[in-house]
Amino acid sequence: MQLLVVQFLSGLASAASLFLVASGLSLIFGVTRIVNFAHGAFFMIGAYLAFTLTDEFSGPLGFWGGMALAAILVGLLGGLFEILLLRRIYRAPELFQLLATFGATLVVQDLVLLIWGPEDLLAPRAPGLAGAVEVLGKRVPSYDLFLIVLGPVVLALLWLLLHRTRWGVLVRAATQDRDMVAALGVNQKWLFTGVFALGTFLAGLGGALEAPREAADHTMDLRIIVEIFVVVVIGGLGSIEGAFVAAILVSLLNAFGILILPKISLVLVFLLMAVVLVIRPWGLFGKKEGAARISGGATASVWKPLDRDGRLVALIFVAAAALAPLALGPYGLAVATEIAIFVLFAASLHLLVSVGGLASFGHAAFLGLGCYGAALTVKALGLPMLPALVAGPVLAALGAAVIGWFAVSLSGVYAAMLTLAFAQILWSIAFQWVPVTGGDNGLLGVWPSPWAATASHLYWLTLTLVVVAVTGLRAIIFSPFGYALRATRDSDLRSEAIGIDRRRVQWRAFVIAGAGAGLAGALFAFLKGSVFPDTMGVSTSIDGLVMVLLGGVETVSGPIVGAIVYKLLSIWLVSHTDYSKLVLGLVIIGLVLIFPKGIAGSLRLRRLRRGVAAREKAPA
Amino acid sequence: MTIRTGLKSLIAAAAAGLALLATAHADDIKIGEINSYSGLPQFTDPYRKGWQLAIDEINAKGGVDGKTLVVVSKDDGGKPADAVTAANELVSNEGVALLAGTFFSNVGLAVADFAAQKKVLFVAGEPLTDAVTWSKGNRYTFRLRPSNYVQAAMLAEEAAKLPAKKWATIAPNYEYGQSAVSVFKKLLSAKRPDIEWVAEQWPPQGKIDAGAVLEAIDAAKPDAILNVEFGPDLVKLVREGNTRGTFQNRSVVSFLTGEPEYLDPLKSETPDGWIVTGYPWSDIKMPEHDAFLKAYQDKYHDYPRLGSVVGYSLMKGIAAILTKASSTDTDKMIAAAEGVSFDTPFAPVTFRAIDHQSTMGAFVGKTALRDGKGVMVDSVYHKGADYLPSDDEVKKLRPRN
C-alpha cells in the first residue's frame, strides 16, 4: 500500500513536466500543423537558461524569478524563430517545416555546447521546496508535490485561456478548421506567431522546472522529443486535455511497470502508443480530421516519366557513376557506396511519403531489418553474401507487411507515429535479444564474399542493385499501381468512388518500400562489416525524411538529389569540423529558405518558368 | 560558463579547422585517432587535451626514431557505422600507420572488427566492454583501460568486506550496465555465498525515472546498493535519493562515480562514503602523476579528468610500440606491442601478450564532500594485473585466431 501510494506520487510528478512540454507541442501542431521537431531544443534551452539565471540570482525571488524569466525568454525565442523562419515556408509542402525545425535542433545542440560547455549542469534546489514531506512514513520530495499541483493548475490556466478569451476562441477555431478561420478574415500570421510563442514558452517552462531535478546536458532535447510526441499522439493531436491524460498514463504505467518488469521502460511508451492507436486511430481525445478542402493533395504539378532528354541525362549520370572507381580511392568509393545505399533508402521512403502520401517516422525499421536479415544469414546460417542480399529485403518486406497492415488504417501523423512505434519496438528487440542480435554490441564480421571484397567491386555491385531498384521504383510510380497509389493520396473519396481499394494499394506500397529499404540495409551491413541496433533508431528514420524533403516531396527525382546532397554533406562535415551539427543545421536552414520546394522541386520549378515547359509539351 | 568562453571556443574551433589544413611531412608517422568528440564532449575534450600533451612531449624529445608523430583526429558522432567510415578514411586516404581511440563499447568493437578485416593495428583507449579483448578479441586490437571485469573485481573485493547481506542493483539497460552487474554479482557471490540479491532496476540510459526507480529499490529493503548509472542519470538519481533518504544507512558501491567527469556535476549533492572507482587527481602521490599534473596544468590551466589520463597514456603507449618496433609495418608493431611496457601517470603498465589488455589499474576509494565539491578520499591504486583472471581462463574466453 505504502509503496503503491509513493509510486503513484512519483508517477504524477514525472507526468507534470511531461505534460507541460507536450501541451506546447500539441497546441503548435493543432493550429499550425507543424511537426515541431525543435520542441525538445526549446525545452533544453529552458533548462540551461534556468541553470544560469538561478545560479546568478540567489534567494527565493531570484530562483523563482529566474525560472519564469527562462521560460519567457524561450517563448520570445520561439516567436522570433516563427517570424524569421517558419513564416517563410508555410506554403511549402506538408512536413517541409519539419526540415527547418530539424535544422534548428542541430544548431542548438552545438550552440549549447559552445555557450555552456560540455559539463552536466545541475541547478540549485528550489528554496522552500528543498526537502521532503513524510507520506505514510515515506519521504516524498516537496518539489514533486509542487509539480503534482502545478500540472493541473497549468491545465486549468490553458483551459481558461482557450475557452474564455477571444484569442483562445480563434486558436480553437484554427485547430478545427484553419481555412475557415482565414476565410473569416482573421490575421493568421499573428495567431500562428502567438501560438508558437506560447507553445515554446511551455516547453521552456518544462525545461526550467526540470533543471533542479536533473542536470542540463546537450542531449536532453533528443531524449525528450520522441517521448513528448508519443504523449501528444496518445492524447490526440491538438488536445490539451488529451496531453494531460496521456502524460499521466505514461508516467503511472512506467512507475508501476518497473515494479513487475524492471526493463519495461525502454519500450513501454511505444507499446502503449501502438495499442492506443490500433484501438483509437485518433488518440484518446483526438477527433477525426475533416477531409482536406484542397483536393489534389501535396502535388500541384503533374508527374511525367522521363522524356528522351531526361533518359539521356540519367544514362550519362549512371555511366559517370560507374566510372567512379577510375577516379576514386578505396575511401572515396566507400563513401560513394554509402551514398548509393542511402539513395535507395530515400527512394523507397519517397514511394510512401511522396507517392503514397503516407508519412513514415519509422522507415529505419526496414533498413535495420535488412541489415539484421543479411547479418544473421551470414553469422547464424553461415551462408555467403548473395543469399544474405536476398534474405535482407525479404525480412524487411515481411516486417513492412505487418507494420503496413496496421499503419494504413490510420492517417497523417497518426500513421507516421504508428510506424515510429513499431520501429522502436523492433529496435528494442534488437537491443535486448542479446543471444541472437548481440544486443548493442551488435553483430561483427559481416564482410563481403571475396569476389566483392575490394572497394570497387562492392561499389559496382551496390551501384548495379541500386540503379535497378530505383529504376524499378520509378517504373512502379508510372505503372497502373502507381497511379492508383497517387489517387489514394490525392483524394481518398474519389479514388474509393472509382473502385480503388485504398488500404490494399497502400499496404502493397508499404511492402515494396520495405523491400527496397531492406536491400539498402543488406548492402549497408556488408559495407560496414557490422550491424548495430542504432541503424534502426529514430535518427536514421529522420535522416531518411530529411533526404526526401530536402530533395523535394513533389518531385520524382527528389530523393536521389536529397540523399546525395545530405549524405555527402554530413560525411564531409563530420570529417572536417568538430561542429558538424552547427554547420549542417545552418546549411539545412539555408537550403530550406532558398529552395522552399526542395532542391529538385525548386530547380524544376525554375526550369519550368524559363519556358522549357513549352518545349516539353510540344509534340515530338 | 559565460558567453565569452563560448566565443573563445568558437574561435578555437575555427583555428583547429585551419590547423587541419596543414599537411604532414613525408617522414612523419601518422596516427589515426577516432572518438566521439561531438557526442560526448565532457569526456572527449579532456581526452584530446591529454593526447595533445603527450604528443607534444614526445615530439619535443625528438619523436620516435627522429620522426615526428602526427595525429589525424576524426569524430564518430557516437555511431559505430560512422566510426567505420572515419577509420576507412584514416587508413585509405590519410595512410595512417595505426588506429587509436574510441569511447563507446559498440564503436570500439566496430573499429576493432574493421581493423581485423583491413589488417591494421588498433589501440583502443576507453571502451570498457570485456568483449574487446576477450569474446570478440582479435590479433590486431589492443585496449588500454581496465575493462568492466577488472573494475567489477576491484569493487566486489571491497563489497565483500561489508556486512551487508541483501543487495539491490541499479544499472542502465544496455550491454555496459548488464555486464557490470553480472560480473559483480558473480564475483561477490563467489566470495560471499551468504549474499542475497533482492531487487534490480534497469532504467533506459539517459531516461531514468529516478523517483520511481529508487522507491522500487527501497521497497525491497536492501542493506546495500550497487549502482552503475553515470552522467546525467547519476545526477538525477543522487539528488532524488538524497531527498528521499534512500541511501541513508545503506552501503553503496558505484562504478566510475569517482571520475571527475561524473563526480564534479554532483557538487554539493555528492553522497558521503560511496565505494567507487575513479580518479582522485588532487590526492594522488605518485611521482609520475605529479609530473603529468604539473605539465597538464601549465599547458591548459585546468585540472585533468580521467579522459586526460586515458588520452595521454594512449599516445605514450603508441609511442612505446613504435619505438620498440622501429617500423610501421603492422605485423612488426603487433609483435612489439605484445608485452611492451610504457609510462603512464599511474606508473608503468604493460600490454599483455595473452589478450592484448593493458595492465592499467584504477583507484578505489570513497566519495566525500569537501568545500561544496565532490572528492574521492581514502583512495588506493589497484593494479589491473592483479584482478585479471588466470591465463587459462583468458585463453578460454578468447577465440583462437
Tab-separated table of N, CA and C in Angstrom, chain A residues 3 6-7 10 14 51 113-120 122-125 130-132 138-139 141 144 210 212-215 217-218 223 227 254-255 258-259 262-263 265-266 330-331 334 338 431-432 440-441 444-445 447 524 528-530 532 534 539 571 574-576 578-579 581, chain B residues 1-3 6 9-10 13 20 38-39 41-42 45 48 74-75 79-81 84-85 88-89 92-93 105-106 109-110 113-114 117 129 136 173-175 178 200-202 204 206-207 209 211-213 215-216 218-219 231-232 235-236 239-240 242-245 248 264-265 267 269 305:
chain	number	residue	atom	x	y	z
A	3	LEU	N	3.959	1.499	-0.754
A	3	LEU	CA	4.725	1.581	-1.999
A	3	LEU	C	3.843	2.081	-3.145
A	6	VAL	N	3.363	5.811	-2.928
A	6	VAL	CA	4.575	6.562	-3.272
A	6	VAL	C	4.858	6.484	-4.780
A	7	GLN	N	4.662	5.297	-5.365
A	7	GLN	CA	4.869	5.188	-6.816
A	7	GLN	C	3.873	6.066	-7.565
A	10	SER	N	5.170	9.559	-7.418
A	10	SER	CA	6.329	9.709	-8.314
A	10	SER	C	5.855	9.824	-9.753
A	14	SER	N	6.385	13.042	-12.390
A	14	SER	CA	7.016	12.958	-13.717
A	14	SER	C	6.049	13.401	-14.796
A	51	PHE	N	19.312	27.194	-15.320
A	51	PHE	CA	20.541	26.965	-14.552
A	51	PHE	C	21.310	28.272	-14.384
A	113	LEU	N	26.583	23.681	-26.448
A	113	LEU	CA	27.921	23.247	-26.051
A	113	LEU	C	28.901	24.414	-26.057
A	114	LEU	N	28.783	25.260	-27.088
A	114	LEU	CA	29.711	26.382	-27.202
A	114	LEU	C	29.466	27.389	-26.084
A	115	ILE	N	28.226	27.603	-25.721
A	115	ILE	CA	27.913	28.624	-24.729
A	115	ILE	C	28.123	28.101	-23.312
A	116	TRP	N	27.595	26.901	-23.015
A	116	TRP	CA	27.619	26.429	-21.638
A	116	TRP	C	28.690	25.377	-21.360
A	117	GLY	N	29.388	24.923	-22.383
A	117	GLY	CA	30.430	23.929	-22.158
A	117	GLY	C	29.854	22.533	-22.011
A	118	PRO	N	30.753	21.523	-21.997
A	118	PRO	CA	30.277	20.141	-22.059
A	118	PRO	C	29.788	19.559	-20.732
A	119	GLU	N	30.102	20.210	-19.598
A	119	GLU	CA	29.787	19.572	-18.320
A	119	GLU	C	28.280	19.583	-18.020
A	120	ASP	N	27.810	18.518	-17.355
A	120	ASP	CA	26.406	18.476	-16.928
A	120	ASP	C	26.186	19.529	-15.843
A	122	LEU	N	23.742	21.138	-12.902
A	122	LEU	CA	22.585	20.921	-12.038
A	122	LEU	C	22.236	22.215	-11.308
A	123	ALA	N	21.014	22.687	-11.480
A	123	ALA	CA	20.587	23.920	-10.820
A	123	ALA	C	20.429	23.670	-9.323
A	124	PRO	N	20.446	24.739	-8.509
A	124	PRO	CA	20.276	24.543	-7.064
A	124	PRO	C	18.875	24.022	-6.741
A	125	ARG	N	18.734	23.502	-5.535
A	125	ARG	CA	17.410	23.065	-5.095
A	125	ARG	C	16.498	24.265	-4.934
A	130	ALA	N	13.183	22.394	-0.814
A	130	ALA	CA	14.402	21.611	-0.943
A	130	ALA	C	14.258	20.228	-0.330
A	131	GLY	N	13.408	20.112	0.660
A	131	GLY	CA	13.365	18.872	1.439
A	131	GLY	C	12.305	17.899	0.986
A	132	ALA	N	11.834	17.109	1.975
A	132	ALA	CA	10.850	16.086	1.667
A	132	ALA	C	9.725	16.149	2.697
A	138	LYS	N	6.946	7.523	4.285
A	138	LYS	CA	7.925	7.594	3.197
A	138	LYS	C	8.219	9.057	2.913
A	139	ARG	N	9.470	9.318	2.552
A	139	ARG	CA	9.805	10.710	2.237
A	139	ARG	C	9.561	10.986	0.760
A	141	PRO	N	9.743	14.036	-2.061
A	141	PRO	CA	10.296	15.386	-2.243
A	141	PRO	C	9.183	16.428	-2.351
A	144	ASP	N	8.388	17.538	-5.773
A	144	ASP	CA	7.488	16.653	-6.519
A	144	ASP	C	6.039	17.039	-6.268
A	210	GLU	N	12.558	21.325	-14.800
A	210	GLU	CA	13.349	20.108	-14.685
A	210	GLU	C	14.753	20.402	-14.159
A	212	PRO	N	16.104	21.789	-11.565
A	212	PRO	CA	16.506	21.359	-10.221
A	212	PRO	C	16.375	19.848	-10.004
A	213	ARG	N	15.790	19.127	-10.927
A	213	ARG	CA	15.626	17.681	-10.758
A	213	ARG	C	16.694	16.911	-11.510
A	214	GLU	N	17.074	17.409	-12.686
A	214	GLU	CA	18.086	16.685	-13.450
A	214	GLU	C	19.059	17.666	-14.090
A	215	ALA	N	20.263	17.188	-14.328
A	215	ALA	CA	21.303	18.058	-14.868
A	215	ALA	C	20.990	18.406	-16.321
A	217	ASP	N	22.057	18.857	-19.943
A	217	ASP	CA	23.166	18.436	-20.798
A	217	ASP	C	22.723	18.518	-22.246
A	218	HIS	N	23.696	18.431	-23.152
A	218	HIS	CA	23.409	18.794	-24.536
A	218	HIS	C	22.646	17.735	-25.322
A	223	ARG	N	16.389	13.321	-25.982
A	223	ARG	CA	15.820	12.347	-25.056
A	223	ARG	C	14.329	12.593	-24.843
A	227	GLU	N	9.545	11.176	-26.762
A	227	GLU	CA	8.567	10.844	-25.730
A	227	GLU	C	7.375	11.807	-25.744
A	254	ASN	N	4.696	3.640	-16.227
A	254	ASN	CA	6.121	3.435	-16.037
A	254	ASN	C	6.450	3.174	-14.570
A	255	ALA	N	5.891	4.012	-13.685
A	255	ALA	CA	6.193	3.882	-12.260
A	255	ALA	C	5.784	2.515	-11.728
A	258	ILE	N	7.750	-0.823	-13.765
A	258	ILE	CA	9.108	-1.246	-13.389
A	258	ILE	C	9.103	-2.094	-12.125
A	259	LEU	N	7.998	-2.097	-11.376
A	259	LEU	CA	7.926	-2.974	-10.203
A	259	LEU	C	7.817	-4.428	-10.649
A	262	PRO	N	11.379	-4.767	-14.618
A	262	PRO	CA	12.295	-3.627	-14.482
A	262	PRO	C	12.855	-3.124	-15.814
A	263	LYS	N	12.775	-3.938	-16.875
A	263	LYS	CA	13.359	-3.479	-18.140
A	263	LYS	C	12.318	-2.869	-19.069
A	265	SER	N	10.753	0.045	-19.218
A	265	SER	CA	10.693	1.466	-19.609
A	265	SER	C	11.241	1.736	-21.000
A	266	LEU	N	12.094	0.811	-21.482
A	266	LEU	CA	12.692	1.014	-22.799
A	266	LEU	C	11.627	1.097	-23.900
A	330	PRO	N	39.967	3.835	-52.306
A	330	PRO	CA	39.067	2.985	-51.519
A	330	PRO	C	38.118	3.790	-50.622
A	331	TYR	N	38.623	4.871	-50.005
A	331	TYR	CA	37.749	5.632	-49.122
A	331	TYR	C	36.659	6.343	-49.911
A	334	ALA	N	34.086	3.928	-50.826
A	334	ALA	CA	33.238	3.535	-49.697
A	334	ALA	C	32.173	4.602	-49.455
A	338	GLU	N	28.167	4.205	-49.824
A	338	GLU	CA	27.215	4.582	-48.774
A	338	GLU	C	26.144	5.519	-49.333
A	431	PHE	N	17.909	-4.624	-29.488
A	431	PHE	CA	18.719	-4.127	-28.384
A	431	PHE	C	18.770	-5.130	-27.229
A	432	GLN	N	17.637	-5.832	-27.000
A	432	GLN	CA	17.548	-6.678	-25.809
A	432	GLN	C	17.776	-8.157	-26.078
A	440	ASP	N	23.416	-4.333	-27.967
A	440	ASP	CA	24.012	-3.118	-28.521
A	440	ASP	C	25.471	-3.327	-28.895
A	441	ASN	N	26.056	-4.478	-28.551
A	441	ASN	CA	27.400	-4.769	-29.056
A	441	ASN	C	27.372	-5.310	-30.480
A	444	LEU	N	29.270	-8.690	-35.461
A	444	LEU	CA	30.512	-8.267	-36.124
A	444	LEU	C	30.888	-9.261	-37.224
A	445	GLY	N	31.802	-8.813	-38.085
A	445	GLY	CA	32.363	-9.722	-39.086
A	445	GLY	C	31.421	-10.068	-40.221
A	447	TRP	N	31.454	-9.328	-43.461
A	447	TRP	CA	32.176	-8.730	-44.587
A	447	TRP	C	31.778	-9.411	-45.891
A	524	PHE	N	24.218	-2.173	-46.727
A	524	PHE	CA	24.861	-1.374	-45.678
A	524	PHE	C	25.632	-2.281	-44.715
A	528	LYS	N	29.688	-1.893	-43.979
A	528	LYS	CA	30.266	-1.563	-42.677
A	528	LYS	C	30.923	-2.754	-42.007
A	529	GLY	N	30.499	-3.959	-42.373
A	529	GLY	CA	31.083	-5.145	-41.758
A	529	GLY	C	30.489	-5.476	-40.403
A	530	SER	N	29.597	-4.644	-39.910
A	530	SER	CA	28.983	-4.927	-38.616
A	530	SER	C	27.606	-4.276	-38.575
A	532	PHE	N	24.483	-2.806	-35.941
A	532	PHE	CA	24.132	-2.387	-34.581
A	532	PHE	C	22.693	-1.890	-34.542
A	534	ASP	N	21.450	0.790	-33.548
A	534	ASP	CA	21.215	2.214	-33.835
A	534	ASP	C	20.860	2.462	-35.298
A	539	SER	N	16.935	8.394	-35.282
A	539	SER	CA	17.708	9.379	-36.038
A	539	SER	C	17.892	8.935	-37.489
A	571	ILE	N	28.824	13.514	-44.217
A	571	ILE	CA	30.095	12.786	-44.093
A	571	ILE	C	31.269	13.761	-44.141
A	574	VAL	N	31.385	15.912	-40.798
A	574	VAL	CA	31.841	15.169	-39.629
A	574	VAL	C	33.355	14.962	-39.710
A	575	SER	N	33.847	14.757	-40.935
A	575	SER	CA	35.269	14.518	-41.091
A	575	SER	C	36.099	15.793	-40.929
A	576	HIS	N	35.515	16.954	-41.243
A	576	HIS	CA	36.327	18.171	-41.301
A	576	HIS	C	36.099	19.180	-40.186
A	578	ASP	N	34.615	19.918	-35.931
A	578	ASP	CA	34.060	19.403	-34.690
A	578	ASP	C	32.635	19.888	-34.487
A	579	TYR	N	32.248	20.893	-35.249
A	579	TYR	CA	30.910	21.452	-35.065
A	579	TYR	C	30.051	21.147	-36.281
A	581	LYS	N	27.312	19.562	-36.560
A	581	LYS	CA	25.872	19.752	-36.416
A	581	LYS	C	25.491	21.209	-36.640
B	1	MET	N	31.572	29.608	-17.412
B	1	MET	CA	30.433	29.300	-18.273
B	1	MET	C	29.731	30.574	-18.707
B	2	THR	N	30.378	31.430	-19.409
B	2	THR	CA	29.724	32.644	-19.864
B	2	THR	C	29.733	32.656	-21.380
B	3	ILE	N	29.101	33.707	-21.915
B	3	ILE	CA	29.094	33.846	-23.362
B	3	ILE	C	30.530	33.957	-23.875
B	6	GLY	N	32.193	30.885	-24.540
B	6	GLY	CA	31.575	30.317	-25.733
B	6	GLY	C	32.243	30.842	-26.981
B	9	SER	N	35.647	29.437	-27.478
B	9	SER	CA	35.712	28.091	-28.055
B	9	SER	C	35.375	28.116	-29.537
B	10	LEU	N	34.540	29.092	-29.920
B	10	LEU	CA	34.205	29.200	-31.341
B	10	LEU	C	35.458	29.548	-32.141
B	13	ALA	N	37.704	26.704	-32.284
B	13	ALA	CA	37.230	25.713	-33.253
B	13	ALA	C	37.657	26.104	-34.659
B	20	LEU	N	43.910	21.900	-39.340
B	20	LEU	CA	43.718	20.635	-40.047
B	20	LEU	C	44.221	20.715	-41.488
B	38	SER	N	31.807	14.963	-30.786
B	38	SER	CA	30.577	15.740	-30.727
B	38	SER	C	29.548	15.078	-29.811
B	39	GLY	N	29.646	13.764	-29.630
B	39	GLY	CA	28.630	13.074	-28.843
B	39	GLY	C	28.889	13.107	-27.353
B	41	PRO	N	31.368	15.281	-25.320
B	41	PRO	CA	32.463	16.226	-25.105
B	41	PRO	C	32.965	16.280	-23.665
B	42	GLN	N	32.110	15.964	-22.682
B	42	GLN	CA	32.604	16.057	-21.306
B	42	GLN	C	33.751	15.090	-21.058
B	45	ASP	N	36.759	16.140	-24.578
B	45	ASP	CA	37.554	17.377	-24.541
B	45	ASP	C	38.822	17.185	-23.695
B	48	ARG	N	41.198	14.784	-25.437
B	48	ARG	CA	42.001	15.356	-26.519
B	48	ARG	C	43.167	16.158	-25.960
B	74	LYS	N	39.514	12.191	-35.909
B	74	LYS	CA	38.192	12.228	-36.546
B	74	LYS	C	37.101	12.014	-35.508
B	75	ASP	N	35.938	12.570	-35.792
B	75	ASP	CA	34.779	12.420	-34.922
B	75	ASP	C	33.922	11.266	-35.434
B	79	LYS	N	28.447	6.962	-33.317
B	79	LYS	CA	27.803	5.902	-34.091
B	79	LYS	C	28.831	4.946	-34.656
B	80	PRO	N	28.641	3.626	-34.445
B	80	PRO	CA	29.598	2.651	-34.956
B	80	PRO	C	29.784	2.747	-36.472
B	81	ALA	N	28.670	2.933	-37.208
B	81	ALA	CA	28.789	2.957	-38.672
B	81	ALA	C	29.635	4.150	-39.126
B	84	VAL	N	33.317	3.502	-38.585
B	84	VAL	CA	33.927	2.682	-39.634
B	84	VAL	C	34.267	3.558	-40.844
B	85	THR	N	33.383	4.504	-41.184
B	85	THR	CA	33.690	5.449	-42.269
B	85	THR	C	34.957	6.227	-41.949
B	88	ASN	N	38.018	4.101	-42.186
B	88	ASN	CA	38.326	3.876	-43.594
B	88	ASN	C	39.059	5.082	-44.185
B	89	GLU	N	38.567	6.277	-43.860
B	89	GLU	CA	39.218	7.491	-44.369
B	89	GLU	C	40.653	7.578	-43.865
B	92	SER	N	42.673	4.553	-45.612
B	92	SER	CA	42.804	4.601	-47.069
B	92	SER	C	43.312	5.940	-47.573
B	93	ASN	N	42.791	7.025	-47.013
B	93	ASN	CA	43.140	8.345	-47.542
B	93	ASN	C	44.346	8.969	-46.862
B	105	SER	N	31.511	1.257	-26.234
B	105	SER	CA	31.891	-0.131	-26.465
B	105	SER	C	31.554	-0.571	-27.879
B	106	ASN	N	30.332	-0.234	-28.351
B	106	ASN	CA	29.961	-0.734	-29.676
B	106	ASN	C	30.804	-0.070	-30.768
B	109	LEU	N	34.135	-1.894	-30.719
B	109	LEU	CA	34.030	-3.217	-31.348
B	109	LEU	C	33.969	-3.104	-32.865
B	110	ALA	N	33.222	-2.102	-33.368
B	110	ALA	CA	33.112	-1.931	-34.819
B	110	ALA	C	34.478	-1.611	-35.424
B	113	ASP	N	36.758	-4.663	-35.341
B	113	ASP	CA	36.434	-5.606	-36.413
B	113	ASP	C	36.950	-5.102	-37.761
B	114	PHE	N	36.819	-3.784	-37.968
B	114	PHE	CA	37.356	-3.166	-39.181
B	114	PHE	C	38.871	-3.381	-39.239
B	117	GLN	N	39.737	-6.846	-40.241
B	117	GLN	CA	39.429	-7.074	-41.649
B	117	GLN	C	40.490	-6.455	-42.552
B	129	THR	N	33.894	-2.627	-22.536
B	129	THR	CA	33.327	-3.969	-22.618
B	129	THR	C	34.420	-5.035	-22.668
B	136	LYS	N	35.273	-11.106	-28.370
B	136	LYS	CA	35.415	-10.622	-29.747
B	136	LYS	C	36.844	-10.151	-30.003
B	173	ASN	N	20.156	0.097	-18.892
B	173	ASN	CA	19.738	-1.098	-19.626
B	173	ASN	C	20.445	-1.186	-20.980
B	174	TYR	N	21.748	-1.478	-20.942
B	174	TYR	CA	22.451	-1.840	-22.168
B	174	TYR	C	23.685	-2.656	-21.790
B	175	GLU	N	24.459	-3.053	-22.764
B	175	GLU	CA	25.492	-4.051	-22.511
B	175	GLU	C	26.402	-3.673	-21.352
B	178	GLN	N	24.586	-4.198	-18.085
B	178	GLN	CA	24.285	-5.621	-17.876
B	178	GLN	C	25.530	-6.402	-17.493
B	200	GLU	N	16.397	-5.560	-8.643
B	200	GLU	CA	17.215	-4.951	-9.693
B	200	GLU	C	16.359	-3.978	-10.491
B	201	GLN	N	16.969	-2.888	-10.901
B	201	GLN	CA	16.280	-1.904	-11.744
B	201	GLN	C	17.135	-1.607	-12.965
B	202	TRP	N	16.477	-1.499	-14.115
B	202	TRP	CA	17.191	-1.297	-15.386
B	202	TRP	C	16.602	-0.116	-16.143
B	204	PRO	N	16.249	2.870	-18.781
B	204	PRO	CA	16.930	3.110	-20.055
B	204	PRO	C	17.952	4.227	-19.898
B	206	GLY	N	19.892	7.477	-19.990
B	206	GLY	CA	19.500	8.849	-20.294
B	206	GLY	C	18.061	9.158	-19.942
B	207	LYS	N	17.273	8.160	-19.529
B	207	LYS	CA	15.852	8.428	-19.274
B	207	LYS	C	15.416	7.872	-17.940
B	209	ASP	N	13.785	7.368	-14.516
B	209	ASP	CA	12.710	7.966	-13.738
B	209	ASP	C	13.117	7.744	-12.279
B	211	GLY	N	12.780	8.850	-9.177
B	211	GLY	CA	11.920	8.640	-8.014
B	211	GLY	C	11.336	7.236	-8.001
B	212	ALA	N	10.776	6.840	-9.128
B	212	ALA	CA	10.136	5.531	-9.209
B	212	ALA	C	11.154	4.407	-9.025
B	213	VAL	N	12.327	4.556	-9.647
B	213	VAL	CA	13.366	3.533	-9.535
B	213	VAL	C	13.815	3.377	-8.081
B	215	GLU	N	12.246	4.177	-5.278
B	215	GLU	CA	11.212	3.611	-4.405
B	215	GLU	C	11.081	2.108	-4.639
B	216	ALA	N	11.219	1.697	-5.897
B	216	ALA	CA	11.150	0.268	-6.187
B	216	ALA	C	12.296	-0.473	-5.496
B	218	ASP	N	13.925	0.683	-2.777
B	218	ASP	CA	13.722	0.850	-1.333
B	218	ASP	C	12.723	-0.178	-0.799
B	219	ALA	N	11.738	-0.494	-1.628
B	219	ALA	CA	10.691	-1.414	-1.181
B	219	ALA	C	11.238	-2.805	-0.885
B	231	GLY	N	26.814	9.923	-15.552
B	231	GLY	CA	26.349	11.070	-16.345
B	231	GLY	C	25.072	11.678	-15.785
B	232	PRO	N	24.234	12.238	-16.662
B	232	PRO	CA	23.022	12.917	-16.195
B	232	PRO	C	22.112	12.000	-15.370
B	235	VAL	N	23.327	12.042	-11.767
B	235	VAL	CA	22.996	13.294	-11.077
B	235	VAL	C	21.556	13.257	-10.586
B	236	LYS	N	20.668	12.824	-11.457
B	236	LYS	CA	19.253	12.776	-11.111
B	236	LYS	C	19.012	11.773	-9.984
B	239	ARG	N	20.449	13.170	-6.512
B	239	ARG	CA	19.664	14.230	-5.871
B	239	ARG	C	18.342	13.682	-5.355
B	240	GLU	N	17.702	12.863	-6.169
B	240	GLU	CA	16.428	12.280	-5.766
B	240	GLU	C	16.622	11.370	-4.541
B	242	ASN	N	19.021	11.503	-2.291
B	242	ASN	CA	19.333	12.304	-1.103
B	242	ASN	C	18.061	12.852	-0.483
B	243	THR	N	17.155	13.352	-1.330
B	243	THR	CA	15.921	13.924	-0.813
B	243	THR	C	15.057	12.849	-0.166
B	244	ARG	N	15.011	11.699	-0.802
B	244	ARG	CA	14.141	10.631	-0.297
B	244	ARG	C	14.796	9.818	0.817
B	245	GLY	N	16.093	10.025	1.012
B	245	GLY	CA	16.787	9.287	2.061
B	245	GLY	C	17.018	7.823	1.723
B	248	GLN	N	20.405	6.476	2.919
B	248	GLN	CA	20.732	6.545	4.339
B	248	GLN	C	20.842	5.150	4.927
B	264	ASP	N	32.111	15.634	-10.559
B	264	ASP	CA	32.051	17.094	-10.461
B	264	ASP	C	30.643	17.677	-10.597
B	265	PRO	N	29.818	17.180	-11.529
B	265	PRO	CA	28.477	17.779	-11.642
B	265	PRO	C	27.631	17.597	-10.385
B	267	LYS	N	28.463	18.245	-7.339
B	267	LYS	CA	28.703	19.370	-6.426
B	267	LYS	C	28.254	19.051	-5.002
B	269	GLU	N	25.707	17.854	-3.817
B	269	GLU	CA	24.883	16.661	-3.642
B	269	GLU	C	25.731	15.404	-3.412
B	305	ARG	N	40.971	15.419	-16.171
B	305	ARG	CA	39.923	14.450	-15.866
B	305	ARG	C	40.491	13.071	-16.197
